[in-house]
């Protein structure tokens, strides 16, 4: 049986900002069609890893960065439209700021319906709640219409039920997905493969079926008691692995 | 007041912009923008040659002028900051607000002329002429910065902690970066004011610049202009916080002496006699009434109308030019070469005194409102575009940037401009009053603005007229100030997300902080 | 912020020192070449000091108004004023006196100049064709660039300049008046004749683009004016001594700063016509 092609490959990748190491010696291969959840305490390097991955497949990826990077002054519609800018000519895109293009308007209104944003579509996003802003940013990623979804905490600001629905929708729209999450149960329920990061290194990379929420908790529990300086010590040895 | 759609900031801002546009269109009907056929090339050629081949044979004199320009600016700012801070704390009193608006409405040159009546032509006059309007501006902007701080830390100490304690423990530390950044920016403005005060006789750069320009000695003017540009462009290299005490001492030493001046109670003479119309002093009430009504119909009212017409047009054009200029100077939108050129353009626009623009444009277009509007718009757009570009650069690499952001023109339209727009509009409102008082330069264009009449009154040694006209300008400025306060409140999309109008969000990824800590901080 | 407090203290301490007394101080605004004033008039100060036996200082000023203010406030005791500014200053300081005027100032005049595009030709009186053109004076307080031209305009047309012309500007300076009329920015201008002659000689004027179309009758202009209280402060007869020193000034190098070929006696009465004119056009109350 032939394996699907490799989309992302990192071999011993390290990264640091100034003299502060962020990622160290990352080995990771992700193939087409895989659904990968990234877990780990905050500051573990999940966002940096996602940025690295994005660099490898920028043309095929729909990105959801943690800050969402919305433009406050523009309406939800315009913010979502930014995702599709590539598909429109420059003049058409500029005209769209003055008067929404009919085609884009139809598409984005449909998208807003699925995201529950139909009432907020023409408001500027600075007037929206955190959850609504998050859905606008998801809309921008969806409107990219790419086969790969790279998401950094895309459902952190919505209630659990809505999070589950949004995640299902995102996964249904994208063939391949790498998503960082802080909700362990969501990860176990929706993804086949789970990668746990700690202090910039991968400490666990295995199928979701082999993990439980309790097992995952242990990665976070250690963090609470770990001293601040542990970033420099290289704690791999004491971490449970599967 | 206008009602705006509360659900959309962009519609609110569009409403504000539309209002400005309509006012400017109305002004277009009233304003006189005739273009005259001219043959300026002989003179422009000489100016161009002078700029390209600057020459200055008396180097020590140039150094002295530069030193005194810095000395006045530094001392005035050092004194204006604490004074402004105190006034900012009292800014909730309407009286303080009105007083500050009135003080700001008078051009530094006119403050210089007023203080010259009291303290002669010397260091104190120069210092006060910068200090006073700057303290009033500091008061206003500091008060606004305090207003924009998140309210929570202020609540923590409890409701009975007020006044100085509240400022000392919550507001000032909280707002410190914004206060500091604004002070740095104002220092650059103070250098400009200090240079311009040379026009009335202080021994700063403007003294020689005005002479050289007036006499058509364009290579000398070129040398002075280049020296001034260099001074402004290198502020961040020589204005080190640690060196400031040393500079202040040097500045005191550099201040010019005032030969032969003994203060003989001129202040009292000025406020009890000079500024009151002769019929009033003589107790002639009907004469007084006639004096006032003549002044109103011949100078105050026509001057007011001309001033407002020009100001509205200049304001709109300034806005348009900012949108054109600022991308040239940003990291996000311009390549390294273009950005260098853009930064240089903005440096030239904001550092060259408007009088010089007005003179050159007058040669190009002939005497009408057009050179005036263009000169005001070029200078002010250069200044605001510089601040906007700095805000954009500071945000580069912050949380808000994403790797899949659009580039080029689309980035400009969908990202940079909408993000900069509220601050841009706020800056524009700040400049409203500046443009208003800069209309004083219009004398050479034959346009009778309020400033023109004030200037005439000073030239004719008629302080009674000058004071009445200044009072009229002050009232106008108080009105404009309170209107722009309201408009700005509408234009402020989200106070929480914009910690300081002057200071863009400072968060950057660590890597960028490492490589960019030599950034220009004079935003 | 402690340095601010220190600086404040220093400034407050230093302020009295900045206002020192009491040398004999003069100022001058020449009607042409204002560059290197300090250097050139510093020499004049040295000369006066040597002749008068007191310390003499020069302070440069930029405008007639500043010169008048300095004179009024006793910051200067002697000033080289224009015709109008001298009258204004003497009205403000009772007892002050016109001491001496330049030889040329006995019969000073202004030129009306026109851009070639107007097609105006020199004539014995100002042409009717001036009406509706654009026009610039020099400085607002200048005798030859404003007062006298305005007087003759009113006399000729019976109306204020802004009713005669479509636009009236104030270039601020004779040189700039010439530059602007030459460039066509203004069609007509009024200028000090001596500045015109010297610019013409320097080659800064292109006769094919701008020419003189009328010259005013003569009037008295620049003069030395001294405060009335100098005798009490610098010794009896000081005023006469100053007058003598000025009248005997023959060094061409020093005279070139003004620029005049020499000084002749003058009195307040000589400037009566200027004062009348200023009152007639509403520049003086």
PDB file of C-alpha atoms in Angstrom, chain B residues 327-343 393 408:
ATOM      1  CA  UNK B 327       3.302  54.174   2.986  1.00  0.00           C
ATOM      2  CA  UNK B 328       6.545  55.419   1.435  1.00  0.00           C
ATOM      3  CA  UNK B 329       8.154  55.510   4.861  1.00  0.00           C
ATOM      4  CA  UNK B 330       6.936  52.221   6.343  1.00  0.00           C
ATOM      5  CA  UNK B 331       8.726  48.898   6.589  1.00  0.00           C
ATOM      6  CA  UNK B 332       5.563  47.047   5.687  1.00  0.00           C
ATOM      7  CA  UNK B 333       4.923  48.775   2.378  1.00  0.00           C
ATOM      8  CA  UNK B 334       8.179  50.197   1.042  1.00  0.00           C
ATOM      9  CA  UNK B 335      11.416  48.479   0.149  1.00  0.00           C
ATOM     10  CA  UNK B 336      14.604  49.660   1.855  1.00  0.00           C
ATOM     11  CA  UNK B 337      15.481  52.199  -0.854  1.00  0.00           C
ATOM     12  CA  UNK B 338      11.998  53.568  -1.250  1.00  0.00           C
ATOM     13  CA  UNK B 339      11.661  53.746   2.501  1.00  0.00           C
ATOM     14  CA  UNK B 340      14.864  55.716   2.788  1.00  0.00           C
ATOM     15  CA  UNK B 341      13.578  58.130   0.184  1.00  0.00           C
ATOM     16  CA  UNK B 342      10.204  58.315   1.874  1.00  0.00           C
ATOM     17  CA  UNK B 343      11.748  59.048   5.267  1.00  0.00           C
ATOM     18  CA  UNK B 393       6.790  50.250  11.928  1.00  0.00           C
ATOM     19  CA  UNK B 408       1.657  45.720  -1.565  1.00  0.00           C
TER      20      UNK B 408
END
